PDB file of C-alpha atoms in Angstrom:
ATOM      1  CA  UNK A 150      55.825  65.028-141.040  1.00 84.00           C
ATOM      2  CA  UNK A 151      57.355  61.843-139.461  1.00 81.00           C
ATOM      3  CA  UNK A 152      58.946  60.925-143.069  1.00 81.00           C
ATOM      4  CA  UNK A 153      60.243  64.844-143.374  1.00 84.00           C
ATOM      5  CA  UNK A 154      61.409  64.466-139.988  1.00 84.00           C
ATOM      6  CA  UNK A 155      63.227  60.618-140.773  1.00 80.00           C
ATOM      7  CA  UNK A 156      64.572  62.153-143.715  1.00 82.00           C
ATOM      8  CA  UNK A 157      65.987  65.300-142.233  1.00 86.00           C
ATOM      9  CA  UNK A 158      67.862  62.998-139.369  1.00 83.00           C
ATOM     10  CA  UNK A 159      69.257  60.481-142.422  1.00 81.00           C
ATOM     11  CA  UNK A 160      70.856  64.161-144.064  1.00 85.00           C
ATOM     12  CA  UNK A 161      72.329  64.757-140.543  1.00 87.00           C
ATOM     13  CA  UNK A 162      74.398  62.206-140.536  1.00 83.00           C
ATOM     14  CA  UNK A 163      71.958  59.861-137.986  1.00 80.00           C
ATOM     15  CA  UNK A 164      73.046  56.207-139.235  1.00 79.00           C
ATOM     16  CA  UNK A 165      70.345  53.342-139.511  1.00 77.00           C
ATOM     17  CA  UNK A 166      70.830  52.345-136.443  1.00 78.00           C
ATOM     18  CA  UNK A 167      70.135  55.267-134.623  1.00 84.00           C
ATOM     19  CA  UNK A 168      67.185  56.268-136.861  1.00 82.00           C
ATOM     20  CA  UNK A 169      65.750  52.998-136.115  1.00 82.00           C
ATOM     21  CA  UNK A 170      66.664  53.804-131.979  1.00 85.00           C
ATOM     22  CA  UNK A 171      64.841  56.865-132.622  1.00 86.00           C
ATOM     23  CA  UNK A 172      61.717  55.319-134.358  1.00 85.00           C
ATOM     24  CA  UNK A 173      61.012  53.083-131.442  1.00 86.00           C
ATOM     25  CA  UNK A 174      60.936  55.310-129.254  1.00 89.00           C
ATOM     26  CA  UNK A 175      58.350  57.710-131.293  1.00 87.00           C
ATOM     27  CA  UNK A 176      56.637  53.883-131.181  1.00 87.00           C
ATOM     28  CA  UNK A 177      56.648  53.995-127.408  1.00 90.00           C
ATOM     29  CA  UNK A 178      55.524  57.561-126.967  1.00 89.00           C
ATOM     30  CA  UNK A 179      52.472  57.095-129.819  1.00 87.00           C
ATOM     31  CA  UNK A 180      51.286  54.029-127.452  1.00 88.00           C
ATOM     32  CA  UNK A 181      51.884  55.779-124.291  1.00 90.00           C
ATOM     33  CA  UNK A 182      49.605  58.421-125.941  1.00 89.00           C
ATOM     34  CA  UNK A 183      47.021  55.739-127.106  1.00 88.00           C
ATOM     35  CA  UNK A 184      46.579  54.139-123.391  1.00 87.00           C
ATOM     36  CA  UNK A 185      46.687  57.402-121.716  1.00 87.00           C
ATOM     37  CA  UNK A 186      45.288  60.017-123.717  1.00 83.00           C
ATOM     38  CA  UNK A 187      42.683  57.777-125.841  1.00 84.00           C
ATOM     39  CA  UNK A 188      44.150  58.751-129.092  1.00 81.00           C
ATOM     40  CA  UNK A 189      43.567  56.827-131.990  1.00 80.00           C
ATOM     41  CA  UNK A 190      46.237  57.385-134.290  1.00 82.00           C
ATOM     42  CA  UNK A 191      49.629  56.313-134.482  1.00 84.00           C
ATOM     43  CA  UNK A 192      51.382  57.327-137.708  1.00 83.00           C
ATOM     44  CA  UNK A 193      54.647  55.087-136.239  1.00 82.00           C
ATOM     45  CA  UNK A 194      52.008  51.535-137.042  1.00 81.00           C
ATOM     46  CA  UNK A 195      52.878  51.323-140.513  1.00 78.00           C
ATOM     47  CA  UNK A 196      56.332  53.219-140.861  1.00 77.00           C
ATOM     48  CA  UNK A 197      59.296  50.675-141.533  1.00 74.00           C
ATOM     49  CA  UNK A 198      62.240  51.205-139.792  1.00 68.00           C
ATOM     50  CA  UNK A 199      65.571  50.978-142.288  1.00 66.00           C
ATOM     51  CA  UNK A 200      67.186  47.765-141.899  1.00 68.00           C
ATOM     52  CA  UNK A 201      70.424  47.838-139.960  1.00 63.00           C
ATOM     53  CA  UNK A 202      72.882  45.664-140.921  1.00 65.00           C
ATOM     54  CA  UNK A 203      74.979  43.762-138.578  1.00 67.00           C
ATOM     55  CA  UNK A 204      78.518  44.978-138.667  1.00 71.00           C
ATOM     56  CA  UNK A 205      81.206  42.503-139.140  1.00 74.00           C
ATOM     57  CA  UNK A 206      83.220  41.227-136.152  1.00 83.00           C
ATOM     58  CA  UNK A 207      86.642  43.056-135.628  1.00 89.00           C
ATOM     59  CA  UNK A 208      89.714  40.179-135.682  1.00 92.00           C
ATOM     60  CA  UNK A 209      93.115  40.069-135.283  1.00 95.00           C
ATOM     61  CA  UNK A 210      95.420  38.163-137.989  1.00 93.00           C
ATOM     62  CA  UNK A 211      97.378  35.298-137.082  1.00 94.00           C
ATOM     63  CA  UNK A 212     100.387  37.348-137.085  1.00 96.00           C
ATOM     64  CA  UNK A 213      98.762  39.774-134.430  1.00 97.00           C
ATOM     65  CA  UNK A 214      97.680  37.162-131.778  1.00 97.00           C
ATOM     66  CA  UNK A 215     100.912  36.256-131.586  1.00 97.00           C
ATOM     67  CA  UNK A 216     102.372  38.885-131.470  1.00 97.00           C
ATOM     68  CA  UNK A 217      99.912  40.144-128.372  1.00 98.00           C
ATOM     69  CA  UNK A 218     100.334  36.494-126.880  1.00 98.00           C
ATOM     70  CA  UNK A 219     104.110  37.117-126.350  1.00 97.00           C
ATOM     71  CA  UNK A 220     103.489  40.735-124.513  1.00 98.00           C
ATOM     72  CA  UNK A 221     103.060  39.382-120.498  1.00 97.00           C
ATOM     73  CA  UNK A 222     106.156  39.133-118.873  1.00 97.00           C
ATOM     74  CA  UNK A 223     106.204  35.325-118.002  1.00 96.00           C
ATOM     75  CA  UNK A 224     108.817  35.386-115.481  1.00 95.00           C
ATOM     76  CA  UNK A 225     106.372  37.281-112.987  1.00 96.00           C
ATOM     77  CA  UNK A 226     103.075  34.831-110.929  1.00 96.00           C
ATOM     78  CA  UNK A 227     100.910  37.771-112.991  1.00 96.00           C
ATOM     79  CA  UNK A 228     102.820  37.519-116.063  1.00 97.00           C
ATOM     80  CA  UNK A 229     102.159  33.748-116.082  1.00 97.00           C
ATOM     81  CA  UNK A 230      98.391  34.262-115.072  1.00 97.00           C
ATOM     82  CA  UNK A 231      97.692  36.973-117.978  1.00 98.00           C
ATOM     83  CA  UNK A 232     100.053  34.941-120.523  1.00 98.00           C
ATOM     84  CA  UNK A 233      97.392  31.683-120.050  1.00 98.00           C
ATOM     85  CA  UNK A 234      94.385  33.912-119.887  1.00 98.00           C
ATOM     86  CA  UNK A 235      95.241  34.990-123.536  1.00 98.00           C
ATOM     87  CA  UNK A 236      95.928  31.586-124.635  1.00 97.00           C
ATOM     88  CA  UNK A 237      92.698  29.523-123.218  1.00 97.00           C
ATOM     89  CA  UNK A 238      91.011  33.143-124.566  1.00 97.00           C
ATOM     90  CA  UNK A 239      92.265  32.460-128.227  1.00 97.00           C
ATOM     91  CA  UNK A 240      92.863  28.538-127.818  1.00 96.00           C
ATOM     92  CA  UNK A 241      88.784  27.924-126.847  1.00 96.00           C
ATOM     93  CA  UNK A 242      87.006  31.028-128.452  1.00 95.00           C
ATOM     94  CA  UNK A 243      85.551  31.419-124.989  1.00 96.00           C
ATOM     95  CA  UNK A 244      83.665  34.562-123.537  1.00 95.00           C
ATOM     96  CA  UNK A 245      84.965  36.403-120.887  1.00 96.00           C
ATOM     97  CA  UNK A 246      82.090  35.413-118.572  1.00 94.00           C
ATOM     98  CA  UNK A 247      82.730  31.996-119.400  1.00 96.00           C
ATOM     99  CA  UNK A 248      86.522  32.459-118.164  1.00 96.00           C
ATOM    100  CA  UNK A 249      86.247  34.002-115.622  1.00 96.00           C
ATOM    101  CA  UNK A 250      83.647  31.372-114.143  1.00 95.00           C
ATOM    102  CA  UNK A 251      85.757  28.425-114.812  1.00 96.00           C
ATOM    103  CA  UNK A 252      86.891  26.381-111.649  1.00 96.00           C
ATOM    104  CA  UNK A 253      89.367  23.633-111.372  1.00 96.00           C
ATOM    105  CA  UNK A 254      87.017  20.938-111.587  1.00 96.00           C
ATOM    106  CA  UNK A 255      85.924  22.527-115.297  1.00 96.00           C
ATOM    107  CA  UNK A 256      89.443  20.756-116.612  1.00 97.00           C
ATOM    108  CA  UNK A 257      89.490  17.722-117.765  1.00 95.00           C
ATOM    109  CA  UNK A 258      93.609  17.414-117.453  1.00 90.00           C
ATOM    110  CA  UNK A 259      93.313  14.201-119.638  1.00 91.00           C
ATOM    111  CA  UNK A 260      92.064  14.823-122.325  1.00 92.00           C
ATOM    112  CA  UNK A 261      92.542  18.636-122.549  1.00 94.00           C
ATOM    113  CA  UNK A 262      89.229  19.782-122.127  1.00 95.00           C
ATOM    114  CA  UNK A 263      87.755  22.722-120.373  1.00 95.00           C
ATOM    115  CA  UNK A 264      83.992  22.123-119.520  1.00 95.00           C
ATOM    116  CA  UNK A 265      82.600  26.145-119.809  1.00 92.00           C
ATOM    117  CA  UNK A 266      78.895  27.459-119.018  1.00 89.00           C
ATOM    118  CA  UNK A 267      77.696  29.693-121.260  1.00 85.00           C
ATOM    119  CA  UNK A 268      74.556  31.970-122.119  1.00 83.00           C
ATOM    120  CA  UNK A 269      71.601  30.182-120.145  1.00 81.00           C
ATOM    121  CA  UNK A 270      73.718  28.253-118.101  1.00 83.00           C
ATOM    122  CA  UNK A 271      74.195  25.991-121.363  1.00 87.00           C
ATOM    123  CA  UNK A 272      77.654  23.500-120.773  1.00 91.00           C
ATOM    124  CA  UNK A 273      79.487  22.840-123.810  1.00 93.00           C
ATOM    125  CA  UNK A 274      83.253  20.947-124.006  1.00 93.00           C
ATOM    126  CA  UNK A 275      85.680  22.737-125.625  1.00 94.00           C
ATOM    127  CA  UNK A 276      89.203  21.259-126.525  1.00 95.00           C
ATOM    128  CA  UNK A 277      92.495  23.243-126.070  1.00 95.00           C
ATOM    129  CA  UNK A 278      95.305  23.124-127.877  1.00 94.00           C
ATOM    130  CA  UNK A 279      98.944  21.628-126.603  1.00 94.00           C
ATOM    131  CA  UNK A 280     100.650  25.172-126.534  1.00 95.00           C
ATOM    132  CA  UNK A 281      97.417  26.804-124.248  1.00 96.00           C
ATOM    133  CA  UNK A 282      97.122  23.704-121.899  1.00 96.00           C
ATOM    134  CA  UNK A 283     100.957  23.796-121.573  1.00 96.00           C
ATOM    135  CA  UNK A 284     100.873  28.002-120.291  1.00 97.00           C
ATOM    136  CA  UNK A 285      97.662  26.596-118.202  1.00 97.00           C
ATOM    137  CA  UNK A 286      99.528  24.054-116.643  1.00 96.00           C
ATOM    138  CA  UNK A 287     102.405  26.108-115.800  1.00 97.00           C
ATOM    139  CA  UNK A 288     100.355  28.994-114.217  1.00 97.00           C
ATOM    140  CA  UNK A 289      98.539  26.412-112.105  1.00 96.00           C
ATOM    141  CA  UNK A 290     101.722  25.282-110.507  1.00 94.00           C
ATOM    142  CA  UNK A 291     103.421  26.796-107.196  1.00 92.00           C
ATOM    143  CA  UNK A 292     104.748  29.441-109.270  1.00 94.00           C
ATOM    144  CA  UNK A 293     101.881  31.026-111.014  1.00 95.00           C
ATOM    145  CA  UNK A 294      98.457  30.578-109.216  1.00 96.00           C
ATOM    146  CA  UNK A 295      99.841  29.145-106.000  1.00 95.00           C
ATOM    147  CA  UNK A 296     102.152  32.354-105.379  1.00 95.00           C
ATOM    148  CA  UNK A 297      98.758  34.466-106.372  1.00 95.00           C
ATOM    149  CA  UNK A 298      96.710  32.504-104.115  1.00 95.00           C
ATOM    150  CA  UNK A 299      99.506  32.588-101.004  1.00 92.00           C
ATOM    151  CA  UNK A 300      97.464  30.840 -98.032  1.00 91.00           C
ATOM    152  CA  UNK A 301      94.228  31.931 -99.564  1.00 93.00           C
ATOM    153  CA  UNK A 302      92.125  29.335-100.951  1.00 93.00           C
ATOM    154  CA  UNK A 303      89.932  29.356-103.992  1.00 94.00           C
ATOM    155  CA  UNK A 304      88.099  26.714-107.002  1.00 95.00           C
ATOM    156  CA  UNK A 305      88.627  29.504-109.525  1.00 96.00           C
ATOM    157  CA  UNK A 306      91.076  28.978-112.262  1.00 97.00           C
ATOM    158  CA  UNK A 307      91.982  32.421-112.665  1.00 97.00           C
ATOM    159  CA  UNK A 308      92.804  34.213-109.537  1.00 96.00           C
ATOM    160  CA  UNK A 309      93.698  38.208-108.873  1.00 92.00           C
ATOM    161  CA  UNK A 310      96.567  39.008-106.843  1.00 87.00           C
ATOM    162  CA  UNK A 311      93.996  39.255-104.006  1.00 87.00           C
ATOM    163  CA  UNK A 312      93.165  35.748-104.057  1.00 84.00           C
ATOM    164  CA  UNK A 313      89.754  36.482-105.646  1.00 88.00           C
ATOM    165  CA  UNK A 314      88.392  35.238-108.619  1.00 91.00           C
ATOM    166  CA  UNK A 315      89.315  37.465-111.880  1.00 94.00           C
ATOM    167  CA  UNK A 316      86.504  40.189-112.922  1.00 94.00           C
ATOM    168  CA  UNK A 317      85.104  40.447-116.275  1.00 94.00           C
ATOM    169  CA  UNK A 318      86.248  44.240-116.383  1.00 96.00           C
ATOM    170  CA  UNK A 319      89.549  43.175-115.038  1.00 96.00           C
ATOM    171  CA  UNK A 320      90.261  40.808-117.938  1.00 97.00           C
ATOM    172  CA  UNK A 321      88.776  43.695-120.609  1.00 97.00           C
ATOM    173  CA  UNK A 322      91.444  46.092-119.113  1.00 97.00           C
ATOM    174  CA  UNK A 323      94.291  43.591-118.975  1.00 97.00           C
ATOM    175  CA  UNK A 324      93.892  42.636-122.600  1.00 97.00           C
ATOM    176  CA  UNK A 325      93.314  45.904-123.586  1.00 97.00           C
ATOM    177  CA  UNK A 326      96.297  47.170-122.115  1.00 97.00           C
ATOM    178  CA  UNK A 327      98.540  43.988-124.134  1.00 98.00           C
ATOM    179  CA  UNK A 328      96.809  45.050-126.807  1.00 97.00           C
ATOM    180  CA  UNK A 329      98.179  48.586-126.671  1.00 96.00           C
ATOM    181  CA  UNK A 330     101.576  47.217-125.307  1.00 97.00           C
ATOM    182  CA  UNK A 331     101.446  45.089-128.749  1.00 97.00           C
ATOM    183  CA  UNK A 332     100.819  48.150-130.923  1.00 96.00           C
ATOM    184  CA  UNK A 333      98.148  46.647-132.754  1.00 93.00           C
ATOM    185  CA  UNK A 334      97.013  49.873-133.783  1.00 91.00           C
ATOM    186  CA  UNK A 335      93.298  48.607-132.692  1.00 91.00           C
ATOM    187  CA  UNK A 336      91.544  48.820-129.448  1.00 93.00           C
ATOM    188  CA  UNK A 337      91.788  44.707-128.229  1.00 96.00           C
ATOM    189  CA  UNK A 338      89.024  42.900-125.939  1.00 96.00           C
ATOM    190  CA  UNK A 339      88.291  39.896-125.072  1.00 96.00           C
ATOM    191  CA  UNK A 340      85.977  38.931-127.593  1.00 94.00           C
ATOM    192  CA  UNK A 341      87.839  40.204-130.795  1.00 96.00           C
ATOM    193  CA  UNK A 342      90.085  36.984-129.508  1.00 97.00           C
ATOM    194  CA  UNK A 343      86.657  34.828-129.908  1.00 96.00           C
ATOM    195  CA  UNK A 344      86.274  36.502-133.345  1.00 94.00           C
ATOM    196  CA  UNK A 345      89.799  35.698-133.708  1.00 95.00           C
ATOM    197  CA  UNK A 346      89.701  32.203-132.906  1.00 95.00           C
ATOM    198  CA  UNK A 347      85.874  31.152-134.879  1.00 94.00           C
ATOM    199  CA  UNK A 348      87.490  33.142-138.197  1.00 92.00           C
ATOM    200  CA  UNK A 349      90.602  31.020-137.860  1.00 93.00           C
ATOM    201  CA  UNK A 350      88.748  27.996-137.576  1.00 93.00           C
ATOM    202  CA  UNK A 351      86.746  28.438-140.855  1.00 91.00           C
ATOM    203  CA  UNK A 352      89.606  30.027-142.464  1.00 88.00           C
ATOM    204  CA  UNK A 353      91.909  26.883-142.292  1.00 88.00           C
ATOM    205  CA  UNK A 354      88.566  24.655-143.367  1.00 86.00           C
ATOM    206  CA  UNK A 355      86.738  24.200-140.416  1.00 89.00           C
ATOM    207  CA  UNK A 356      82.787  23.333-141.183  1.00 90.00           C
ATOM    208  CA  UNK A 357      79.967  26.228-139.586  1.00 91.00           C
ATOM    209  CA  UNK A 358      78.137  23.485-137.414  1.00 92.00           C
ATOM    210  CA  UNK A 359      81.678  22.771-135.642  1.00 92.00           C
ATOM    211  CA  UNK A 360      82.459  26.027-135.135  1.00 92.00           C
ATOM    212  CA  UNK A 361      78.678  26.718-134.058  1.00 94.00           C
ATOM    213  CA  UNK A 362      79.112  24.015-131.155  1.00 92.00           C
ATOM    214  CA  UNK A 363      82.742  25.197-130.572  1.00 94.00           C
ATOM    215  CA  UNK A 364      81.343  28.432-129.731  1.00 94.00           C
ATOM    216  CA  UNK A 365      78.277  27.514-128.130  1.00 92.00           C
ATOM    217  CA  UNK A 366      75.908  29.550-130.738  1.00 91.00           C
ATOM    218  CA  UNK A 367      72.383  27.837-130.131  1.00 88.00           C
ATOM    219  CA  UNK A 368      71.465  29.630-133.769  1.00 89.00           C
ATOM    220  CA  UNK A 369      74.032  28.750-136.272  1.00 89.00           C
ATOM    221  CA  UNK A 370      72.935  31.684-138.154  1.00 86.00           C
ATOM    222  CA  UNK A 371      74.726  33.855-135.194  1.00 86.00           C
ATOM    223  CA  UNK A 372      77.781  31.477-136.797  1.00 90.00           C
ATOM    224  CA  UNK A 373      77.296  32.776-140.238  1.00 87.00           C
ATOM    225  CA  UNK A 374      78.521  36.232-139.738  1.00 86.00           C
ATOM    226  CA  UNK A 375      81.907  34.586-139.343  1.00 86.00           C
ATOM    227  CA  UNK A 376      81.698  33.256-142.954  1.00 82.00           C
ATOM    228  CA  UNK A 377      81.029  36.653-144.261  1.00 77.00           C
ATOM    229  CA  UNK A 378      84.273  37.961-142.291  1.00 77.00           C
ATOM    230  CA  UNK A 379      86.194  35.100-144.371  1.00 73.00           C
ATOM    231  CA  UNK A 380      84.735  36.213-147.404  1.00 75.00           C
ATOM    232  CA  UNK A 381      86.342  39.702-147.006  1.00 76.00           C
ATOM    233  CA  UNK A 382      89.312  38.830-145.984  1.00 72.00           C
ATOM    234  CA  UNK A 383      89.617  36.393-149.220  1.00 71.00           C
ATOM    235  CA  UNK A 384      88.350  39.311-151.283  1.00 76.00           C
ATOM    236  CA  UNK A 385      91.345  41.239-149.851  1.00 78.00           C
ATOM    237  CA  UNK A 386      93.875  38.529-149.844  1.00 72.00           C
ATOM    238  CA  UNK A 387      92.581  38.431-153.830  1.00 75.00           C
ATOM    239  CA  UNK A 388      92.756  42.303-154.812  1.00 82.00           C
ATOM    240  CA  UNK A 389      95.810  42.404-153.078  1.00 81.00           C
ATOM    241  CA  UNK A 390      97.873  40.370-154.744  1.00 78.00           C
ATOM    242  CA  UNK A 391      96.317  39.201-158.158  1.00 73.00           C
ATOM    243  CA  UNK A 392      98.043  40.586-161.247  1.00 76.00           C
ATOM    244  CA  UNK A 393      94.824  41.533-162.650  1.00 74.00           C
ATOM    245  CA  UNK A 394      92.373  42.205-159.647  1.00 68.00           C
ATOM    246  CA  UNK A 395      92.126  45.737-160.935  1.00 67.00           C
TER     247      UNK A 395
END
């Protein structure tokens, strides 16, 4: 009956990840049934779930991110903030927790580094290039931040027009709305600019274990899916324009 029942869900259009949603939580009921009922069988022990597969990460082409990276309207303090938020987003691969956490004390001016904390409260240094450090630098003078800020005072580097520290939903709906501005044709958040930046990276020849410290993965097979994301693309780049790809 459970198979007949699988089956009939798989014919309805249920993918493999909600059959497999929908098996655990048959596996939950048949235990809640064991410990409060006393019954003995559970036809869920031995019934495999279908393997879901990871999908690949969404990414924009090189083309694209600059094309969304030239949307804010630089001449305004917000237009400067939003401008450098995009390019330390693309230029460090960083999540959006990890950016809107940073403080002033997280740059190392120097040597262009931004010092980020992220899952676990795990530091990492990541390196930005001279074009994001240069729009970081510029909204961190009197005309960017410091007209934000007014006679507020704060140790975040990326401040609302409040004063306050950005939110992570505030950063989601800014780039979203660039995004749309850009006519990408694709919804854009912050981490498809992460995706962005690690596929990049191993497209141009950049090794997996860099890339895995770059983005702070503490499992570098996490990493890998970024590989298979190259692979496509090279399979497209190929059939697309190969005299004899088909």
């Amino acid at each position: 009956e459970l198979l007949e029942f699988v089956g009939a869900e798989r014919e309805r259009g249920l993918s493999g990840r909600s059959v497999a949603r929908l098996l655990s939580v048959l596996r939950s009921y048949y235990g809640y049934l064991q410990l409060e009922r006393g019954e003995e069988s559970d036809p869920t022990r031995d019934f495999q779930a279908p393997r879901v597969r990871r999908p690949l990460p969404s990414y924009l082409s090189e083309e694209e991110v600059e094309q969304l990276l030239r949307q804010p309207d630089t001449g305004t303090p917000r237009g400067m903030k939003d401008r450098a938020v995009l390019e330390v987003l693309y230029a460090a691969g960083l999540r959006v927790s990890e950016l809107t956490t940073l403080r002033l004390r997280d740059l190392d001016r120097r040597g262009r580094l931004i010092t980020c904390r992220g899952k676990g409260g795990k530091e990492r240094l990541v390196p930005v290039g001279t074009a994001a450090w240069d729009w970081l630098q510029s909204y961190l003078g009197s005309c960017g931040r410091g007209a934000l800020l007014g006679r507020r005072t704060s140790d975040r580097v990326f401040v609302s027009a409040r004063g306050s520290g950005l939110s992570r939903q505030a950063v989601w709906k800014m780039v979203a709305a660039y995004g749309a501005k850009a006519g990408l044709g694709k919804r854009v958040g912050p981490h498809m600019l992460r995706h962005s930046y690690a596929t990049h990276l191993l497209e141009r020849g950049a090794d997996l274990h860099s890339v895995q410290m770059l983005l702070g993965h503490s499992d570098i097979a996490t990493t890998q899916i970024y590989t298979h994301v190259s692979r496509a693309r090279l399979r497209a780049v190929y059939d697309q324009y190969h005299p004899r790809a088909r």
